[in-house]
C-alpha cells in the first residue's frame, strides 16, 4: 500500500527581529505583559517592500526541494496555505509556479488559517495515496506585519503575530513503517466571527445579526467590497476575542491529538514529538499538561517567532528536524487550531 511521507523540510524567516520592547514604541504594552500572557519574546517582520508572503514561501520551498535532492522541475503539484496572500486573487501557488519556473502543474491555495498546513498535508496525502502525484510541494507562509493594527487599539492581536514560511516535499513510500498514518480534520462555523478579518469581503453584514461591522454604502451597484469608511474606521484589521479563542483551543487541541493517537492504537507516551501550532505558549503548556507529555515531547518556538499562523508547524518541524530532535522511526503528531474554527491533526511515522 502506498503511503505519503515527508521527504524534506525547509523554512525561511526574515532577518528583521522585533522585540516586545520595540512594540512599545507604537502601542501601550510591555515585555512583561506579552511574555506572561503568550510566552513570546520576539518575532520576525518581513522587509516591508522586498519580501512578500510568496517570496518567503519560495525561499522555504527552495530549501525543501534541495533537501529532497530533487529540482523544482520534479514537483508535480503545489499547495500553498496562507491567510495573507500577495493578491486577493489569484492565489500564491501560481506565483510560486512562476518564481520557480516550474512545469504547468496544478497549484492550489488553502485558506484555513492556523490549521492550513495540516489541512494541506491531508489533501496532499490523498493525492499521493491514490498515485496521482509523486512530489508535492506544500508551502505555508504569512506576512502578518503588513496587515495588523499597531496602535493600542489592536494590541491584543498585533503583539501575537510574526512573519515567516515553512515548506515540505511529500513523496510516496511503500515502507509499511513510515509515513503519514492518518489525518483528522474538523470545523465549527458557529464562532466564525470571533477570530476573523471581515473586510474586504462580500458579507454586507449578512452574518452579523444586525451588528454593523462595516459602513456599507447604499450604492446601487459596487462600492461594497471596500470603502473609504472601512479604512477610516479601522475595519480593515483582524478581530479576535482572545479569551474565547483560548477556551475552545485548550479543549480541541487535546481532543484532536488524542483522536489521531487512538485511531492508530497509540497513547501520548508513545509520541516522540508533538508539534502544536504555535498560537500561544500557554495553550501549548496546557495541552502538554493535559496529555501528560514531558518537556522533550513537545516542540515550541513561539518565543522566537510569535504566531506565524499556517507557517508555524512547518517552521517548527524544519527547526526540530535540523536540531536532531526528529529521527527516522519517530512517532510525530502535528496539531492545529484556529480561526473558523477549524482544527486538525496528523500522525506520522518519520
Ligand atoms: N499589552 C498590554 N495589555 C493588553 C494587551 C497588550 N498587548 N492586549 C490586551 N491587553 C489588556 C486588555 O485590554 C485587558 O485589559 P483590561 O483588563 O483593563 O480590560 C487585559 O490586558 C486582559 O485582556 P485579555 O484579553 O483578557 O487577556 P488574556 O489573558 O486573555 O490574553 C491573549 C490575551 C494573549 C490574546 C489570550 O487571550 C490568547 O492568547 N488567546 C488565544 C488567542 C489565540 O491563540 N489566537 C490565535 C489562534 S488562531 C490563529 O493563530 C490565527
Coordinates of C-alpha atoms and ligand atoms in Angstrom, one line a residue:
X1 CA 0.0 0.0 0.0
X2 CA 1.3 3.5 -0.9
X3 CA 1.6 6.0 1.9
X4 CA 2.9 9.5 1.8
X5 CA 6.0 10.7 3.8
X6 CA 7.7 14.0 4.4
X7 CA 10.9 13.6 2.3
X8 CA 12.3 17.0 3.2
X9 CA 11.6 20.3 5.1
X10 CA 12.5 23.9 4.6
X11 CA 11.9 27.2 6.3
X12 CA 12.5 30.9 5.9
X13 CA 12.2 33.7 8.5
X14 CA 13.0 37.4 7.7
X15 CA 16.2 38.8 9.2
X16 CA 14.4 41.7 11.0
X17 CA 14.0 40.8 14.7
X18 CA 11.3 42.8 16.5
X19 CA 11.4 42.5 20.3
X20 CA 8.5 43.2 22.7
X21 CA 10.2 46.4 23.7
X22 CA 10.3 47.5 20.1
X23 CA 6.5 47.3 20.0
X24 CA 6.2 49.6 23.0
X25 CA 7.2 52.4 20.6
X26 CA 3.8 52.1 18.8
X27 CA 1.3 50.9 21.5
X28 CA 0.7 50.8 25.2
X29 CA 2.1 47.3 26.0
X30 CA 5.1 45.8 27.8
X31 CA 7.6 43.0 27.5
X32 CA 6.3 41.6 30.8
X33 CA 2.6 41.5 29.7
X34 CA 3.4 39.9 26.3
X35 CA 5.8 37.2 27.8
X36 CA 3.4 36.4 30.7
X37 CA 0.3 36.0 28.5
X38 CA 1.8 34.5 25.4
X39 CA 5.4 33.4 26.0
X40 CA 6.6 35.5 23.0
X41 CA 9.9 37.3 23.4
X42 CA 10.4 38.4 19.8
X43 CA 9.1 37.9 16.3
X44 CA 10.4 38.5 12.7
X45 CA 8.9 41.1 10.4
X46 CA 9.4 40.9 6.7
X47 CA 11.1 43.7 4.8
X48 CA 8.1 45.9 4.0
X49 CA 8.8 46.2 0.3
X50 CA 11.3 43.5 -0.6
X51 CA 9.6 40.5 0.9
X52 CA 6.0 39.1 0.4
X53 CA 4.1 36.1 1.6
X54 CA 5.1 34.4 -1.7
X55 CA 8.8 35.3 -1.7
X56 CA 9.2 33.9 1.8
X57 CA 7.4 30.8 0.7
X58 CA 9.7 30.5 -2.3
X59 CA 12.8 30.6 -0.1
X60 CA 11.4 27.9 2.2
X61 CA 10.4 25.8 -0.9
X62 CA 13.9 26.1 -2.4
X63 CA 15.4 24.7 0.9
X64 CA 12.8 21.8 1.0
X65 CA 13.4 21.0 -2.7
X66 CA 17.2 21.0 -2.3
X67 CA 17.0 18.8 0.9
X68 CA 14.8 16.4 -1.0
X69 CA 17.5 16.0 -3.6
X70 CA 15.2 17.0 -6.5
X71 CA 14.7 20.1 -8.6
X72 CA 11.7 22.4 -9.0
X73 CA 11.0 20.6 -12.3
X74 CA 10.3 17.4 -10.4
X75 CA 7.4 18.9 -8.4
X76 CA 4.1 17.8 -9.8
X77 CA 1.7 19.7 -7.5
X78 CA 1.8 22.8 -5.3
X79 CA -0.3 23.5 -2.3
X80 CA 0.0 26.9 -0.6
X81 CA -1.6 27.7 2.7
X82 CA -1.9 31.3 3.9
X83 CA -4.3 33.9 5.3
X84 CA -2.5 36.9 3.9
X85 CA -1.9 36.2 0.2
X86 CA 0.1 38.6 -2.1
X87 CA -3.1 39.3 -4.0
X88 CA -6.8 38.9 -3.1
X89 CA -6.7 36.7 -6.2
X90 CA -5.0 34.8 -7.8
X91 CA -3.5 32.8 -5.0
X92 CA 0.2 32.4 -4.1
X93 CA 0.5 28.9 -5.6
X94 CA 0.7 30.2 -9.1
X95 CA 3.2 32.9 -8.1
X96 CA 5.4 30.1 -6.8
X97 CA 5.0 28.2 -10.0
X98 CA 6.2 31.3 -11.9
X99 CA 9.0 32.2 -9.5
X100 CA 10.5 28.7 -9.5
X101 CA 9.9 28.3 -13.3
X102 CA 8.1 25.0 -12.8
X103 CA 6.1 23.0 -15.3
X104 CA 2.4 23.8 -15.9
X105 CA 1.5 21.8 -12.8
X106 CA -1.6 22.3 -10.6
X107 CA -1.4 24.9 -7.9
X108 CA -4.0 25.0 -5.1
X109 CA -4.3 27.6 -2.3
X110 CA -5.7 26.6 1.1
X111 CA -7.4 29.2 3.3
X112 CA -7.6 27.5 6.6
X113 CA -5.6 30.0 8.7
X114 CA -3.8 28.3 11.6
X115 CA -4.8 24.7 10.6
X116 CA -3.9 25.5 6.9
X117 CA -0.8 23.4 6.9
X118 CA -2.4 20.3 8.4
X119 CA -5.3 20.6 6.0
X120 CA -2.9 21.0 3.1
X121 CA -1.0 17.9 4.3
X122 CA -4.2 15.9 4.4
X123 CA -5.1 16.9 0.8
X124 CA -1.6 16.1 -0.4
X125 CA -1.7 12.8 1.4
X126 CA -4.8 11.7 -0.5
X127 CA -3.2 12.7 -3.9
X128 CA -0.1 10.6 -3.1
X129 CA -2.0 7.6 -1.8
X130 CA -4.1 7.4 -4.9
X131 CA -0.9 7.5 -7.0
X132 CA -1.9 10.8 -8.7
X133 CA 1.3 12.7 -7.8
X134 CA 4.8 11.8 -6.7
X135 CA 6.4 15.1 -5.5
X136 CA 4.0 17.5 -3.9
X137 CA 5.4 20.9 -2.6
X138 CA 3.5 22.1 0.4
X139 CA 4.2 25.7 1.5
X140 CA 2.7 27.8 4.3
X141 CA 3.7 31.4 4.6
X142 CA 2.4 34.6 6.3
X143 CA 3.4 38.3 6.1
X144 CA 1.2 39.3 9.0
X145 CA 3.1 42.5 9.8
X146 CA 1.7 44.2 6.7
X147 CA -1.9 44.0 7.9
X148 CA -2.1 44.5 11.7
X149 CA -3.2 47.5 13.8
X150 CA -0.1 48.6 15.6
X151 CA -1.9 51.2 17.7
X152 CA -3.0 50.4 21.2
X153 CA -6.5 49.6 19.8
X154 CA -5.0 46.5 18.1
X155 CA -2.6 45.4 20.8
X156 CA -4.4 42.2 21.8
X157 CA -3.7 40.8 18.3
X158 CA -0.7 42.6 16.9
X159 CA 1.7 41.5 19.7
X160 CA 1.0 37.9 18.9
X161 CA 1.8 37.6 15.2
X162 CA 5.0 37.2 13.3
X163 CA 6.1 36.6 9.7
X164 CA 7.8 33.5 8.2
X165 CA 7.4 30.5 5.9
X166 CA 7.8 26.7 6.0
X167 CA 7.7 24.1 3.3
X168 CA 7.9 20.3 2.9
X169 CA 8.1 17.9 0.0
X170 CA 5.7 15.0 0.2
X171 CA 6.5 11.7 -1.6
X172 CA 5.2 8.2 -1.8
X173 CA 6.6 5.2 0.1
X174 CA 5.7 1.6 0.2
X175 CA 7.6 1.2 3.5
X176 CA 4.9 0.0 6.0
X177 CA 6.8 1.5 8.9
X178 CA 7.0 5.0 7.5
X179 CA 4.8 8.0 6.5
X180 CA 1.5 9.7 7.3
X181 CA -0.6 7.3 9.4
X182 CA -3.7 9.4 9.5
X183 CA -5.1 12.9 9.3
X184 CA -8.1 14.3 11.1
X185 CA -10.0 17.5 10.0
X186 CA -12.7 19.4 11.9
X187 CA -14.6 22.6 11.8
X188 CA -17.3 24.5 13.7
X189 CA -18.5 27.7 12.0
X190 CA -20.7 28.8 14.9
X191 CA -17.9 31.1 16.1
X192 CA -16.6 32.2 12.7
X193 CA -16.8 35.9 13.6
X194 CA -14.8 35.8 16.9
X195 CA -11.4 35.4 15.1
X196 CA -11.9 37.0 11.7
X197 CA -10.9 39.7 9.3
X198 CA -14.2 40.8 7.8
X199 CA -13.1 43.3 5.2
X200 CA -12.6 43.4 2.3
X201 CA -15.3 40.9 1.7
X202 CA -18.8 40.4 0.3
X203 CA -20.5 39.8 3.7
X204 CA -22.6 43.0 3.7
X205 CA -23.3 42.3 7.4
X206 CA -25.3 39.2 6.3
X207 CA -23.9 37.1 9.1
X208 CA -23.7 39.5 12.0
X209 CA -27.3 39.6 13.4
X210 CA -27.8 43.3 12.9
X211 CA -24.4 44.1 14.4
X212 CA -22.9 46.6 12.0
X213 CA -19.3 45.6 11.1
X214 CA -18.7 47.9 8.2
X215 CA -20.1 51.1 6.7
X216 CA -21.5 49.7 3.5
X217 CA -22.6 52.4 1.2
X218 CA -26.1 52.5 -0.1
X219 CA -24.9 52.4 -3.7
X220 CA -27.0 50.9 -6.4
X221 CA -24.0 48.8 -7.5
X222 CA -20.4 48.4 -6.4
X223 CA -18.6 50.2 -3.6
X224 CA -19.4 47.4 -1.1
X225 CA -16.3 45.3 -1.2
X226 CA -14.1 48.1 0.2
X227 CA -14.8 51.7 1.1
X228 CA -13.0 54.7 2.4
X229 CA -15.2 54.5 5.5
X230 CA -14.0 51.0 6.3
X231 CA -10.4 52.2 6.3
X232 CA -11.3 55.4 8.2
X233 CA -13.0 53.3 10.9
X234 CA -10.1 50.8 11.1
X235 CA -12.3 48.0 9.9
X236 CA -9.6 46.6 7.6
X237 CA -7.9 44.8 10.5
X238 CA -8.4 41.3 12.1
X239 CA -10.7 41.0 15.1
X240 CA -10.2 38.5 17.9
X241 CA -11.9 37.7 21.2
X242 CA -8.8 36.2 22.7
X243 CA -10.2 34.6 25.9
X244 CA -13.0 32.9 23.9
X245 CA -10.5 31.5 21.4
X246 CA -8.3 30.3 24.2
X247 CA -11.1 28.5 25.9
X248 CA -12.0 26.4 22.8
X249 CA -8.4 25.9 21.8
X250 CA -7.5 24.2 25.0
X251 CA -10.4 21.8 24.6
X252 CA -9.9 21.0 20.9
X253 CA -6.1 20.6 20.8
X254 CA -6.0 17.7 23.2
X255 CA -9.2 16.1 21.6
X256 CA -7.8 16.1 18.1
X257 CA -4.3 14.8 19.2
X258 CA -6.0 12.0 21.2
X259 CA -8.2 11.2 18.2
X260 CA -5.1 10.7 16.0
X261 CA -3.3 8.6 18.6
X262 CA -6.4 6.4 19.4
X263 CA -7.1 5.8 15.7
X264 CA -3.7 4.2 15.4
X265 CA -3.6 2.4 18.7
X266 CA -1.2 4.7 20.4
X267 CA -1.2 6.7 23.6
X268 CA 0.5 10.1 24.4
X269 CA 3.5 8.2 26.0
X270 CA 4.3 6.7 22.5
X271 CA 4.9 10.2 21.0
X272 CA 8.5 11.2 20.2
X273 CA 7.4 14.8 19.4
X274 CA 4.2 16.8 19.4
X275 CA 4.4 19.9 17.2
X276 CA 1.4 22.1 18.0
X277 CA 0.5 25.2 16.0
X278 CA 2.3 28.0 17.9
X279 CA -0.7 30.0 18.9
X280 CA 0.3 30.9 22.4
X281 CA 2.8 29.2 24.7
X282 CA 0.2 29.0 27.5
X283 CA -2.0 27.0 25.2
X284 CA 0.8 24.6 24.3
X285 CA 1.7 24.2 28.0
X286 CA -2.0 23.5 28.9
X287 CA -2.1 20.8 26.2
X288 CA 1.2 19.3 27.4
X289 CA -0.1 19.0 30.9
X290 CA -3.5 17.6 29.8
X291 CA -1.8 14.8 27.8
X292 CA 0.9 14.3 30.5
X293 CA 3.7 14.8 28.0
X294 CA 7.2 15.6 29.2
X295 CA 9.1 18.7 28.0
X296 CA 11.1 16.7 25.5
X297 CA 7.9 15.5 23.8
X298 CA 6.6 19.0 22.8
X299 CA 8.4 21.4 20.5
X300 CA 7.7 25.1 20.9
X301 CA 9.5 28.1 19.2
X302 CA 6.8 30.8 19.6
X303 CA 9.2 32.6 21.9
X304 CA 11.4 33.5 18.9
X305 CA 8.9 33.8 16.0
X306 CA 5.5 34.7 17.6
X307 CA 2.4 33.1 16.0
X308 CA 3.1 32.6 12.3
X309 CA -0.4 31.0 11.7
X310 CA -0.2 28.4 8.8
X311 CA 3.6 28.6 8.7
X312 CA 4.1 27.8 12.4
X313 CA 4.0 24.0 12.1
X314 CA 6.3 23.6 9.1
X315 CA 8.8 26.1 10.6
X316 CA 8.8 24.2 13.9
X317 CA 9.0 20.9 12.0
X318 CA 12.0 22.0 10.0
X319 CA 13.7 23.5 13.0
X320 CA 13.2 20.4 15.2
X321 CA 14.5 18.2 12.4
X322 CA 17.6 20.3 11.8
X323 CA 18.2 20.3 15.6
X324 CA 18.2 16.4 15.5
X325 CA 15.0 16.2 17.6
X326 CA 13.3 14.0 14.9
X327 CA 14.9 10.7 13.7
X328 CA 13.7 8.0 11.4
X329 CA 11.1 5.8 13.0
X330 CA 9.9 8.5 15.5
X331 CA 6.2 9.0 16.0
X332 CA 5.3 12.6 15.4
X333 CA 2.0 14.4 15.9
X334 CA 1.2 17.8 14.2
X335 CA -1.9 19.6 15.6
X336 CA -3.5 22.9 14.9
X337 CA -6.5 25.0 16.0
X338 CA -7.6 28.4 14.8
X339 CA -10.0 30.8 13.0
X340 CA -13.1 29.2 11.7
X341 CA -13.0 27.5 14.0
X342 CA -11.0 24.7 12.2
X343 CA -8.8 22.3 13.9
X344 CA -6.8 19.3 12.7
X345 CA -4.1 16.7 13.4
X346 CA -1.8 14.4 11.6
X347 CA 0.1 11.4 13.0
X348 CA 3.3 10.5 11.2
X349 CA 6.0 7.8 11.5
X350 CA 9.1 9.7 10.4
Ligands
LIG1 N1 -0.5 44.7 26.2 C1 -1.0 45.1 27.4 N2 -2.3 44.9 27.8 C2 -3.0 44.2 26.9 C3 -2.6 43.8 25.6 C4 -1.2 44.1 25.3 N3 -0.7 43.7 24.1 N4 -3.6 43.2 25.0 C5 -4.7 43.2 25.8 N5 -4.3 43.9 27.0 C6 -5.2 44.1 28.1 C7 -6.6 44.2 27.8 O1 -7.1 45.4 27.3 C8 -7.2 43.8 29.2 O2 -7.3 45.0 29.9 P1 -8.5 45.2 30.9 O3 -8.5 44.1 31.9 O4 -8.2 46.6 31.5 O5 -9.7 45.3 30.1 C9 -6.2 42.9 29.8 O6 -5.0 43.1 29.1 C10 -6.6 41.4 29.7 O7 -7.0 41.1 28.4 P2 -7.5 39.6 28.0 O8 -7.8 39.7 26.5 O9 -8.5 39.1 28.9 O10 -6.1 38.9 28.2 P3 -5.8 37.4 28.1 O11 -5.1 36.9 29.3 O12 -6.9 36.6 27.6 O13 -4.6 37.3 27.0 C11 -4.5 36.8 24.7 C12 -4.9 37.8 25.7 C13 -3.0 36.7 24.8 C14 -4.9 37.3 23.3 C15 -5.1 35.4 25.0 O14 -6.5 35.5 25.2 C16 -4.9 34.4 23.9 O15 -3.7 34.1 23.6 N6 -6.0 33.9 23.4 C17 -5.8 32.9 22.3 C18 -5.7 33.6 21.1 C19 -5.0 32.8 20.1 O16 -4.4 31.8 20.4 N7 -5.2 33.2 18.9 C20 -4.5 32.7 17.8 C21 -5.1 31.3 17.5 S1 -5.7 31.4 16.0 C22 -4.5 31.9 14.9 O17 -3.4 31.6 15.1 C23 -5.0 32.8 13.8

